[in-house]
Coordinates of C-alpha atoms in Angstrom, one line a residue:
X1 CA 85.4 181.5 157.1
X2 CA 85.3 185.0 158.5
X3 CA 89.0 184.7 159.5
X4 CA 89.9 183.8 156.0
X5 CA 87.9 186.6 154.6
X6 CA 89.5 189.1 157.0
X7 CA 93.0 187.9 156.1
X8 CA 92.2 188.2 152.4
X9 CA 90.9 191.7 152.9
X10 CA 94.1 192.7 154.8
X11 CA 96.3 191.2 152.0
X12 CA 94.3 193.1 149.4
X13 CA 94.7 196.3 151.5
X14 CA 98.5 195.8 151.8
X15 CA 98.8 195.2 148.1
X16 CA 96.8 198.3 147.3
X17 CA 98.9 200.4 149.6
X18 CA 102.1 199.0 148.1
X19 CA 100.7 199.7 144.6
X20 CA 99.8 203.2 145.7
X21 CA 103.2 203.8 147.1
X22 CA 104.9 202.5 143.9
X23 CA 102.6 204.8 141.9
X24 CA 103.6 207.8 143.9
X25 CA 107.3 207.0 143.6
X26 CA 106.9 206.5 139.9
X27 CA 105.1 209.8 139.5
X28 CA 107.7 211.6 141.6
X29 CA 110.5 210.1 139.5
X30 CA 108.8 211.1 136.3
X31 CA 108.2 214.6 137.6
X32 CA 111.8 214.9 138.9
X33 CA 113.2 213.7 135.6
X34 CA 111.1 216.2 133.6
X35 CA 112.3 219.0 135.9
X36 CA 115.9 217.9 135.6
X37 CA 115.6 217.8 131.8
X38 CA 113.8 221.2 131.7
X39 CA 116.5 222.9 133.9
X40 CA 119.2 221.2 131.8
X41 CA 117.8 222.7 128.6
X42 CA 117.5 226.1 130.4
X43 CA 121.2 225.9 131.4
X44 CA 122.2 225.0 127.8
X45 CA 120.3 227.9 126.3
X46 CA 121.7 230.3 128.9
X47 CA 125.2 229.0 128.2
X48 CA 124.5 229.4 124.5
X49 CA 123.6 233.0 125.1
X50 CA 126.7 233.7 127.2
X51 CA 129.1 232.0 124.7
X52 CA 127.5 234.1 121.8
X53 CA 127.9 237.3 123.8
X54 CA 131.6 236.5 124.6
X55 CA 132.3 235.6 121.0
X56 CA 130.7 238.7 119.7
X57 CA 132.1 241.2 122.2
X58 CA 135.6 239.8 122.9
X59 CA 136.5 237.6 119.9
X60 CA 134.4 239.0 117.0
X61 CA 136.6 242.0 116.5
X62 CA 139.8 239.9 116.3
X63 CA 138.3 237.4 113.9
X64 CA 136.7 240.1 111.8
X65 CA 140.1 241.7 111.1
X66 CA 142.0 238.4 110.8
X67 CA 144.4 238.4 107.8
X68 CA 143.1 235.0 106.8
X69 CA 140.3 235.4 104.2
X70 CA 138.6 232.3 105.5
X71 CA 138.6 233.4 109.2
X72 CA 137.5 236.9 108.2
X73 CA 134.6 235.5 106.1
X74 CA 133.5 233.1 108.8
X75 CA 133.5 236.0 111.3
X76 CA 131.3 238.1 109.0
X77 CA 128.9 235.1 108.5
X78 CA 128.9 234.6 112.3
X79 CA 127.7 238.3 112.7
X80 CA 125.1 237.7 110.1
X81 CA 123.9 234.4 111.5
X82 CA 123.4 235.8 115.0
X83 CA 121.7 238.9 113.6
X84 CA 118.7 237.4 112.0
X85 CA 119.1 233.9 110.7
X86 CA 119.6 231.4 113.4
X87 CA 116.0 231.2 114.4
X88 CA 114.9 231.1 110.8
X89 CA 117.1 228.0 110.1
X90 CA 115.8 226.4 113.3
X91 CA 112.2 226.9 112.3
X92 CA 112.3 226.1 108.6
X93 CA 112.0 222.3 109.0
X94 CA 109.0 222.5 111.3
X95 CA 105.4 221.9 110.1
X96 CA 102.4 224.1 110.9
X97 CA 99.8 223.0 113.5
X98 CA 96.3 222.5 112.3
X99 CA 93.4 223.0 114.7
X100 CA 90.2 221.2 113.6
X101 CA 86.6 221.3 114.9
X102 CA 87.1 224.7 116.5
X103 CA 84.0 226.8 117.5
X104 CA 83.1 230.3 118.7
X105 CA 80.7 231.2 121.5
X106 CA 80.0 234.9 121.7
X107 CA 78.5 234.7 125.1
X108 CA 81.9 233.8 126.6
X109 CA 83.8 236.8 125.3
X110 CA 84.3 240.4 126.2
X111 CA 86.1 242.7 123.8
X112 CA 88.4 245.4 125.2
X113 CA 89.2 248.2 122.7
X114 CA 91.7 250.8 124.0
X115 CA 91.4 254.0 121.9
X116 CA 93.5 257.1 121.4
X117 CA 92.7 259.7 118.8
X118 CA 90.7 257.1 116.9
X119 CA 87.5 258.9 115.9
X120 CA 88.2 258.3 112.3
X121 CA 88.3 254.4 112.6
X122 CA 86.4 253.5 115.7
X123 CA 83.0 253.1 114.0
X124 CA 84.5 250.6 111.5
X125 CA 86.2 248.7 114.3
X126 CA 82.9 248.4 116.3
X127 CA 81.0 247.4 113.2
X128 CA 83.4 244.5 112.6
X129 CA 83.0 243.3 116.2
X130 CA 79.3 243.3 116.0
X131 CA 79.4 241.0 113.0
X132 CA 80.3 238.2 115.5
X133 CA 77.0 238.8 117.4
X134 CA 78.9 239.7 120.6
X135 CA 76.4 241.5 123.0
X136 CA 77.0 245.2 123.1
X137 CA 77.4 245.3 126.9
X138 CA 80.4 242.9 126.4
X139 CA 82.2 245.5 124.2
X140 CA 84.3 247.9 126.3
X141 CA 85.7 251.1 124.8
X142 CA 88.7 252.4 126.9
X143 CA 89.1 256.0 125.9
X144 CA 92.5 257.4 126.8
X145 CA 93.0 261.1 127.5
X146 CA 94.2 263.1 124.4
X147 CA 96.1 266.4 124.2
X148 CA 92.8 268.0 122.9
X149 CA 89.7 267.1 125.0
X150 CA 87.5 267.2 121.9
X151 CA 89.5 264.3 120.4
X152 CA 88.6 262.1 123.3
X153 CA 85.0 263.3 123.4
X154 CA 84.5 262.5 119.7
X155 CA 85.5 258.8 120.3
X156 CA 83.2 258.6 123.4
X157 CA 80.2 260.1 121.5
X158 CA 80.6 257.5 118.7
X159 CA 81.0 254.6 121.1
X160 CA 77.9 255.7 123.1
X161 CA 75.9 255.9 119.9
X162 CA 76.5 252.1 119.5
X163 CA 75.3 251.4 123.0
X164 CA 78.6 249.8 124.1
X165 CA 80.2 250.4 127.5
X166 CA 82.7 253.3 127.7
X167 CA 85.5 253.9 130.2
X168 CA 87.1 257.3 130.2
X169 CA 90.6 257.9 131.4
X170 CA 91.2 261.2 133.1
X171 CA 95.0 260.9 132.5
X172 CA 96.9 259.4 129.6
X173 CA 97.4 255.9 130.9
X174 CA 98.4 254.2 127.6
X175 CA 96.9 251.0 126.3
X176 CA 98.3 248.4 128.8
X177 CA 97.6 250.4 132.0
X178 CA 94.0 251.1 130.7
X179 CA 93.5 247.3 130.3
X180 CA 94.8 246.7 133.8
X181 CA 92.3 249.1 135.3
X182 CA 89.3 247.8 133.3
X183 CA 89.8 244.1 133.4
X184 CA 88.2 243.8 136.8
X185 CA 84.8 244.7 135.2
X186 CA 84.9 241.7 132.8
X187 CA 82.5 238.9 133.8
X188 CA 83.0 236.5 130.9
X189 CA 85.6 233.7 131.0
X190 CA 87.4 234.9 128.0
X191 CA 88.6 238.4 126.8
X192 CA 89.6 239.7 123.4
X193 CA 92.1 242.6 123.3
X194 CA 91.6 244.6 120.1
X195 CA 93.4 247.6 118.7
X196 CA 91.2 250.5 117.6
X197 CA 92.4 250.3 114.0
X198 CA 92.0 246.5 113.6
X199 CA 89.1 245.0 111.7
X200 CA 87.9 241.4 112.6
X201 CA 84.7 241.1 110.5
X202 CA 86.0 238.1 108.6
X203 CA 88.2 236.7 111.4
X204 CA 87.3 233.4 113.1
X205 CA 87.6 233.6 116.9
X206 CA 88.1 230.1 118.3
X207 CA 86.9 230.2 121.9
X208 CA 86.9 226.4 121.9
X209 CA 90.7 226.4 122.1
X210 CA 90.5 228.1 125.4
X211 CA 87.8 225.6 126.4
X212 CA 90.6 222.9 125.8
X213 CA 92.8 224.6 128.3
X214 CA 95.1 226.8 126.3
X215 CA 96.0 230.2 127.9
X216 CA 95.8 232.4 124.8
X217 CA 95.4 232.4 121.0
X218 CA 97.4 234.5 118.5
X219 CA 96.1 235.3 115.1
X220 CA 97.4 236.0 111.5
X221 CA 97.7 239.7 111.8
X222 CA 98.5 241.3 108.4
X223 CA 98.7 244.9 107.2
X224 CA 95.9 246.1 105.0
X225 CA 97.4 245.9 101.5
X226 CA 97.9 249.2 99.7
X227 CA 100.6 248.4 97.2
X228 CA 103.1 251.0 98.3
X229 CA 106.8 250.1 98.8
X230 CA 106.6 250.6 102.5
X231 CA 103.5 248.4 102.6
X232 CA 105.1 245.6 100.6
X233 CA 108.0 245.5 103.0
X234 CA 105.7 245.3 106.0
X235 CA 103.5 242.6 104.4
X236 CA 106.6 240.4 103.9
X237 CA 107.8 241.2 107.4
X238 CA 104.5 240.4 109.0
X239 CA 104.1 237.2 106.9
X240 CA 107.5 236.0 108.1
X241 CA 106.6 236.8 111.7
X242 CA 103.1 235.2 111.6
X243 CA 104.1 232.0 109.8
X244 CA 107.7 231.3 110.7
X245 CA 107.6 232.6 114.3
X246 CA 104.1 231.7 115.3
X247 CA 102.5 229.1 113.0
X248 CA 105.5 226.8 113.1
X249 CA 105.7 227.0 116.9
X250 CA 102.0 226.5 117.6
X251 CA 102.3 222.7 117.7
X252 CA 104.1 223.0 121.0
X253 CA 102.1 226.0 122.2
X254 CA 105.2 228.2 122.4
X255 CA 104.1 231.4 120.6
X256 CA 106.4 234.2 121.8
X257 CA 104.1 237.1 121.1
X258 CA 100.3 237.4 120.8
X259 CA 100.0 240.6 118.7
X260 CA 98.6 243.6 120.4
X261 CA 96.3 244.1 117.3
X262 CA 94.2 241.0 118.3
X263 CA 94.6 238.5 121.0
X264 CA 92.2 236.0 122.8
X265 CA 93.0 235.3 126.5
X266 CA 91.7 233.6 129.6
X267 CA 90.1 236.5 131.6
X268 CA 91.5 235.1 134.9
X269 CA 95.1 235.4 133.5
X270 CA 94.5 239.1 132.6
X271 CA 93.1 239.8 136.1
X272 CA 96.1 238.1 137.6
X273 CA 98.4 240.3 135.4
X274 CA 96.6 243.6 136.4
X275 CA 99.1 244.0 139.3
X276 CA 102.1 242.5 137.4
X277 CA 102.1 244.0 133.8
X278 CA 104.1 247.2 134.1
X279 CA 101.7 249.1 131.8
X280 CA 104.3 250.4 129.4
X281 CA 102.8 250.8 125.9
X282 CA 106.0 249.8 124.0
X283 CA 105.9 246.0 123.7
X284 CA 102.9 245.6 125.9
X285 CA 101.8 242.5 124.0
X286 CA 105.2 240.8 124.3
X287 CA 105.2 241.5 128.1
X288 CA 101.6 240.1 128.4
X289 CA 102.6 237.0 126.5
X290 CA 105.6 236.4 128.6
X291 CA 103.5 236.7 131.8
X292 CA 101.1 234.2 130.4
X293 CA 103.9 231.6 129.8
X294 CA 105.4 232.3 133.2
X295 CA 102.4 232.6 135.4
X296 CA 99.3 231.0 133.8
X297 CA 98.4 227.4 134.5
X298 CA 97.1 226.7 131.0
X299 CA 98.6 224.6 128.2
X300 CA 100.4 227.5 126.5
X301 CA 99.8 229.9 123.7
X302 CA 98.6 228.7 120.2
X303 CA 98.2 230.2 116.8
X304 CA 95.0 230.4 114.7
X305 CA 95.5 230.8 111.0
X306 CA 92.7 233.3 110.7
X307 CA 93.6 236.6 109.1
X308 CA 92.9 239.9 110.6
X309 CA 93.8 243.2 108.9
X310 CA 95.3 246.2 110.6
X311 CA 96.2 249.7 109.4
X312 CA 100.0 249.8 109.1
X313 CA 102.1 253.0 108.8
X314 CA 102.2 254.4 105.3
X315 CA 105.0 256.9 105.9
X316 CA 108.6 256.2 106.9
X317 CA 108.6 258.6 109.7
X318 CA 105.4 257.1 111.2
X319 CA 107.0 253.6 110.9
X320 CA 110.1 254.9 112.6
X321 CA 108.0 256.3 115.4
X322 CA 106.2 253.0 115.8
X323 CA 109.4 250.9 115.9
X324 CA 111.8 253.2 117.8
X325 CA 109.4 254.6 120.4
X326 CA 107.1 251.7 121.0
X327 CA 107.9 248.2 119.7
X328 CA 111.7 248.1 120.2
X329 CA 111.5 249.5 123.8
X330 CA 110.0 246.1 124.7
X331 CA 113.3 244.4 125.4
X332 CA 114.4 247.0 127.9
X333 CA 111.1 246.6 129.7
X334 CA 111.1 242.8 129.6
X335 CA 114.8 242.1 130.1
X336 CA 114.3 240.3 133.5
X337 CA 111.1 238.5 132.2
X338 CA 113.1 237.2 129.2
X339 CA 115.8 235.8 131.5
X340 CA 113.0 234.2 133.6
X341 CA 111.6 232.7 130.4
X342 CA 114.9 231.1 129.6
X343 CA 115.4 229.7 133.1
X344 CA 111.8 228.6 133.8
X345 CA 111.2 224.8 133.5
X346 CA 107.7 225.5 132.2
X347 CA 108.7 227.0 128.8
X348 CA 109.5 225.1 125.7
X349 CA 113.1 225.1 124.3
X350 CA 112.0 227.0 121.1
X351 CA 110.6 229.8 123.3
X352 CA 113.8 229.8 125.4
X353 CA 115.9 230.1 122.2
X354 CA 113.7 232.9 120.9
X355 CA 114.1 234.9 124.1
X356 CA 117.9 234.2 124.1
X357 CA 118.1 235.6 120.5
X358 CA 116.0 238.6 121.5
X359 CA 118.4 239.3 124.5
X360 CA 121.4 238.8 122.3
X361 CA 120.2 241.4 119.7
X362 CA 119.3 243.8 122.5
X363 CA 122.7 243.6 124.2
X364 CA 124.8 243.7 121.0
X365 CA 122.8 246.3 119.1
X366 CA 125.0 249.3 120.1
X367 CA 128.2 247.5 119.0
X368 CA 126.5 246.0 116.0
X369 CA 125.4 249.5 114.8
X370 CA 128.9 250.9 115.3
X371 CA 130.4 247.9 113.4
X372 CA 128.5 249.1 110.3
X373 CA 130.9 252.0 110.1
X374 CA 133.6 249.3 109.5
X375 CA 131.5 247.2 107.2
X376 CA 130.5 250.1 104.9
X377 CA 134.1 250.8 104.1
X378 CA 135.1 247.2 103.6
X379 CA 133.5 246.0 100.4
X380 CA 134.4 242.3 101.0
X381 CA 132.5 242.2 104.3
X382 CA 129.6 244.2 102.9
X383 CA 129.1 241.9 99.9
X384 CA 129.3 238.8 102.1
X385 CA 126.7 240.1 104.5
X386 CA 124.4 241.2 101.6
X387 CA 124.6 237.9 99.8
X388 CA 124.0 236.0 103.0
X389 CA 120.9 238.0 103.9
X390 CA 119.5 237.7 100.4
X391 CA 120.0 234.0 100.6
X392 CA 118.2 233.8 103.9
X393 CA 115.5 236.0 102.5
X394 CA 114.9 233.6 99.6
X395 CA 114.7 230.6 102.0
X396 CA 111.9 232.4 103.8
X397 CA 110.3 233.5 100.5
X398 CA 110.1 229.9 99.3
X399 CA 108.8 228.7 102.7
X400 CA 106.1 231.3 102.6
X401 CA 104.8 230.0 99.2
X402 CA 106.3 232.8 97.1
X403 CA 103.3 235.1 97.9
X404 CA 105.4 238.3 97.8
X405 CA 107.2 239.9 94.8
X406 CA 110.3 238.0 93.6
X407 CA 112.6 241.0 94.3
X408 CA 111.6 241.5 97.9
X409 CA 114.5 239.3 99.3
X410 CA 117.0 241.5 97.4
X411 CA 115.6 244.8 98.8
X412 CA 114.7 243.5 102.3
X413 CA 118.2 243.8 103.8
X414 CA 117.9 247.6 103.5
X415 CA 114.6 247.6 105.3
X416 CA 116.1 245.3 108.0
X417 CA 118.9 247.8 108.5
X418 CA 116.2 250.5 108.9
X419 CA 114.7 248.4 111.7
X420 CA 118.1 247.9 113.2
X421 CA 118.5 251.7 113.4
X422 CA 115.1 251.9 115.1
X423 CA 116.3 249.3 117.7
X424 CA 119.4 251.4 118.2
X425 CA 117.3 254.6 118.9
X426 CA 115.1 252.6 121.3
X427 CA 118.0 252.2 123.6
X428 CA 117.7 255.9 124.4
X429 CA 114.0 256.4 124.1
X430 CA 113.2 253.8 126.8
X431 CA 114.6 256.3 129.4
X432 CA 112.1 258.9 128.1
X433 CA 109.2 256.4 128.5
X434 CA 110.4 255.6 132.0
X435 CA 110.6 259.3 133.0
X436 CA 106.9 259.8 132.1
X437 CA 106.1 256.5 133.9
X438 CA 107.8 257.6 137.1
X439 CA 106.3 261.1 136.9
X440 CA 102.8 259.7 136.8
X441 CA 103.8 257.1 139.5
X442 CA 102.2 254.3 137.6
X443 CA 104.7 251.8 139.2
X444 CA 102.7 252.1 142.4
X445 CA 99.8 250.3 140.8
X446 CA 102.0 247.3 140.1
X447 CA 102.4 245.9 143.6
X448 CA 102.9 242.2 142.8
X449 CA 106.1 242.6 140.9
X450 CA 109.5 244.1 141.9
X451 CA 109.6 246.6 139.0
X452 CA 112.1 249.0 140.6
X453 CA 114.6 246.2 141.0
X454 CA 114.0 245.1 137.4
X455 CA 114.6 248.6 136.1
X456 CA 117.7 249.0 138.2
X457 CA 119.1 245.7 136.8
X458 CA 118.2 246.7 133.3
X459 CA 119.8 250.2 133.6
X460 CA 123.0 248.6 135.0
X461 CA 123.2 246.3 132.0
X462 CA 122.7 249.2 129.6
X463 CA 125.3 251.3 131.4
X464 CA 127.8 248.3 131.1
X465 CA 126.9 247.5 127.5
X466 CA 127.5 250.9 126.0
X467 CA 131.1 251.5 127.4
X468 CA 132.1 247.9 126.4
X469 CA 130.7 248.4 122.9
X470 CA 132.4 251.8 122.4
X471 CA 135.7 250.3 123.8
X472 CA 135.6 247.3 121.6
X473 CA 134.8 249.5 118.5
X474 CA 137.8 251.7 119.4
X475 CA 139.8 248.5 119.6
X476 CA 138.8 247.7 116.0
X477 CA 140.4 250.9 114.8
X478 CA 143.4 250.4 117.0
X479 CA 143.9 246.8 115.9
X480 CA 143.6 247.8 112.3
X481 CA 146.2 250.6 112.7
X482 CA 148.6 248.4 114.5
X483 CA 148.2 245.6 112.1
X484 CA 148.8 247.7 109.0
X485 CA 151.8 249.4 110.7
X486 CA 153.3 246.0 111.7
X487 CA 152.7 244.5 108.3
X488 CA 154.4 247.5 106.7
X489 CA 157.4 246.9 109.0
X490 CA 157.7 243.3 108.0
X491 CA 157.2 244.2 104.3
X492 CA 160.1 246.7 104.7
X493 CA 162.3 243.9 106.1
X494 CA 161.4 241.6 103.1
X495 CA 161.9 244.4 100.6
X496 CA 165.3 245.3 102.0
X497 CA 166.6 241.8 102.0
X498 CA 165.3 241.4 98.5
X499 CA 167.2 244.5 97.3
X500 CA 170.4 243.4 99.0
X501 CA 170.2 240.0 97.4
X502 CA 169.3 241.4 94.0
X503 CA 172.4 243.6 93.9
X504 CA 174.5 240.4 94.3
X505 CA 172.5 238.7 91.6
X506 CA 171.3 236.1 94.1
X507 CA 168.0 234.4 93.2
X508 CA 165.9 234.5 96.4
X509 CA 162.5 235.0 94.6
X510 CA 161.1 231.6 95.7
X511 CA 162.1 232.2 99.4
X512 CA 160.8 235.7 99.5
X513 CA 157.6 234.7 97.8
X514 CA 157.0 232.2 100.6
X515 CA 157.3 235.0 103.2
X516 CA 155.4 237.5 101.2
X517 CA 152.4 235.2 100.8
X518 CA 152.5 234.1 104.4
X519 CA 149.8 235.5 106.7
X520 CA 152.2 235.1 109.7
X521 CA 150.1 232.4 111.3
X522 CA 152.1 229.4 110.0
X523 CA 155.1 229.3 112.3
X524 CA 156.8 226.3 110.5
X525 CA 156.6 228.0 107.1
X526 CA 158.0 231.3 108.5
X527 CA 160.9 229.5 110.2
X528 CA 161.8 227.6 107.0
X529 CA 161.5 230.7 104.9
X530 CA 163.6 232.8 107.3
X531 CA 166.4 230.3 107.4
X532 CA 166.5 230.1 103.6
X533 CA 166.6 233.9 103.3
X534 CA 169.4 234.2 105.9
X535 CA 171.5 231.8 103.9
X536 CA 171.1 234.1 100.9
X537 CA 171.9 237.2 103.0
X538 CA 175.0 235.5 104.5
X539 CA 176.2 234.7 100.9
X540 CA 176.6 238.5 100.2
X541 CA 180.1 239.7 101.0
X542 CA 179.5 243.3 100.0
X543 CA 179.8 245.1 103.4
X544 CA 178.2 248.3 102.2
X545 CA 175.1 246.6 100.8
X546 CA 174.8 244.4 103.9
X547 CA 175.0 247.5 106.1
X548 CA 172.3 249.4 104.1
X549 CA 170.1 246.3 104.4
X550 CA 170.7 246.3 108.1
X551 CA 169.7 250.0 108.5
X552 CA 166.4 249.6 106.6
X553 CA 165.7 246.3 108.2
X554 CA 166.0 247.9 111.7
X555 CA 163.5 250.5 110.7
X556 CA 161.0 247.8 109.8
X557 CA 161.8 246.0 113.0
X558 CA 161.1 249.1 115.0
X559 CA 157.6 249.2 113.5
X560 CA 157.1 245.6 114.6
X561 CA 158.3 246.3 118.1
X562 CA 156.2 249.5 118.4
X563 CA 153.0 247.6 117.3
X564 CA 153.4 244.7 119.6
X565 CA 154.3 246.9 122.6
X566 CA 151.3 249.2 122.0
X567 CA 149.0 246.2 121.6
X568 CA 150.3 244.8 125.0
X569 CA 149.9 248.2 126.8
X570 CA 146.4 248.7 125.4
X571 CA 145.2 245.2 126.3
X572 CA 146.4 245.6 129.8
X573 CA 145.2 249.2 130.2
X574 CA 148.8 250.5 130.7
X575 CA 148.9 253.0 127.9
X576 CA 149.1 255.9 130.4
X577 CA 151.7 254.2 132.6
X578 CA 154.7 254.8 130.3
X579 CA 156.1 258.0 128.8
X580 CA 156.9 258.4 125.1
X581 CA 160.7 258.1 125.9
X582 CA 160.1 254.9 127.9
X583 CA 158.2 253.3 125.1
X584 CA 160.9 254.2 122.6
X585 CA 163.5 252.7 125.0
X586 CA 161.4 249.5 125.2
X587 CA 161.1 249.4 121.4
X588 CA 164.9 249.8 121.0
X589 CA 165.5 247.1 123.6
X590 CA 163.1 244.7 121.9
X591 CA 164.8 245.2 118.5
X592 CA 168.4 244.8 119.8
X593 CA 167.8 241.9 122.2
X594 CA 165.1 239.9 120.6
X595 CA 164.5 240.8 116.9
X596 CA 168.1 241.1 115.7
X597 CA 170.6 238.3 115.8
X598 CA 174.0 239.6 116.8
X599 CA 175.9 237.4 114.3
X600 CA 173.9 238.0 111.1
X601 CA 171.7 241.0 111.8
X602 CA 168.6 239.0 110.6
X603 CA 165.0 238.8 111.8
X604 CA 164.2 236.3 114.5
X605 CA 160.4 235.7 114.4
X606 CA 158.8 234.0 117.4
X607 CA 155.5 232.1 116.8
X608 CA 153.2 233.7 119.3
X609 CA 150.3 236.2 119.1
X610 CA 149.5 238.2 115.9
X611 CA 153.1 239.4 115.4
X612 CA 154.8 236.4 116.9
X613 CA 156.5 238.2 119.7
X614 CA 155.9 236.3 123.0
X615 CA 154.3 238.0 126.0
X616 CA 157.4 237.3 128.1
X617 CA 159.6 239.1 125.6
X618 CA 157.4 242.1 125.7
X619 CA 157.4 242.0 129.5
X620 CA 161.2 241.8 129.4
X621 CA 161.4 245.0 127.3
X622 CA 159.1 246.8 129.8
X623 CA 161.2 245.5 132.7
X624 CA 164.3 246.9 131.0
X625 CA 162.5 250.3 131.2
X626 CA 162.1 250.0 134.9
X627 CA 165.7 248.9 135.4
X628 CA 166.9 251.9 133.5
X629 CA 164.5 254.2 135.5
X630 CA 165.8 253.0 138.9
X631 CA 169.4 252.4 137.9

């Protein structure tokens, strides 16, 4: 009996171990499959970014100036879609997340309020915090140094009169660095970061979401309504950002930015970031959110549809300063973090796409701004862009419940272009921010992140982007000049043949109309039209008329030859390698040996490249130059 029991026990143990082993293998396979899928998505998003950049920098110019109306229009729409609309179209079908049974526990929260020249609003800010029954010793005022000592002292005096804790910075450390220095004094599990001009008296603060394991909570931050034009623009802009970019991504905890105006965090994550957040004020909230997604062990970042009002700029210059010198410098500072977000298997695909879009805008902004010089003087492209942006604006307007004035989508493209200009200026201002950063040696405080390598990588990218942008913009003008010149040459050929035929009363209108309407991309049509015209020309026996046609025709062919040779030299960086006389010789050789048939002095058009002269034929003309040179 004992032996039987023992055998049964051994069998049970063997089955248990086998079951445990199978379970481990199953878990391993599930984990491996998830990682493979995650890395696969990362690769696809990265490839999507690379393809977009290639298309924009190296194909967009060519497509933009294509003679085909359809191709040119599609190119303009491509520029518009990548500018502002792809993410909008991606988010529109999504539904907002709804968090129910949420609660707030004031004993679990410490509020950090960084201040700078805020004596006029700090009382109202503190009063709004106290509405939530948060203990005064859990309210920290971080007073940054101001140009005038009395400005800092005024804030400190007001804060001390409330009995809250005050931390005084002896140097101007900016908001993020001040938080990094003070976070070690926080003893509660959760921390609220609050701007000194943001009022949360009526805002619900859901600490229970952090109890559930989420890393951070974003809120519905909106400008205090004033009714001014600049305020109406900002209200619509904020509403789009809060609802379309945050509320609709909350269901997958993939919020890309917890606004610096108000954010609720796990304290342990902020402590961890104290030696990783660079401390730059511009885009400090985006950087903090990225670090949460990359480094925190929570379930991600969610959105709470609880409105908080903040004082937004009421003057255009103040708004320009906010965007150009602070907000839009974020993408320089977080360039490497954004790449990490795309590559990381932890992040959701919506967040990856959002960061890919941000990087695309950051890298293409110089050329995008230069291209507006072209767009402004091309009414067709300008109208297409405007109509497209208005259409996208109305899609957003309807999705947001038509809460803003009906005319806002019509006017918003102009405001968006103002923001684009601010992004353009930020490319330069970031270097000024870094000069102060290095002067104060703040980078020494961030010892858990290789900031210097990140900055070097970012600077190299900027140094590469600008010359490429300028070169490609120059190519736009060069392509336009060459194209117009070549087309005028071909037109001269057609007009000359037409004149010669008309003098002999030969009806070639149908044939010439085919060539005149051709955009020189349909090789079969060109060949057919050419043959028909040549028959007409051959039917003229008047030697003088035929000779005159030949002379004018050769002038047109010279234009064609010159255009295609210059295009070849420019594309291969050989413009300085040939003298003027050598280029003229190459043009003459190309006309005589390629473009003019010895028997009938007619045009021979080859279906290749924009002017249908093959690369080998251009090479042959340049080879003839070398043969002449060394003969």
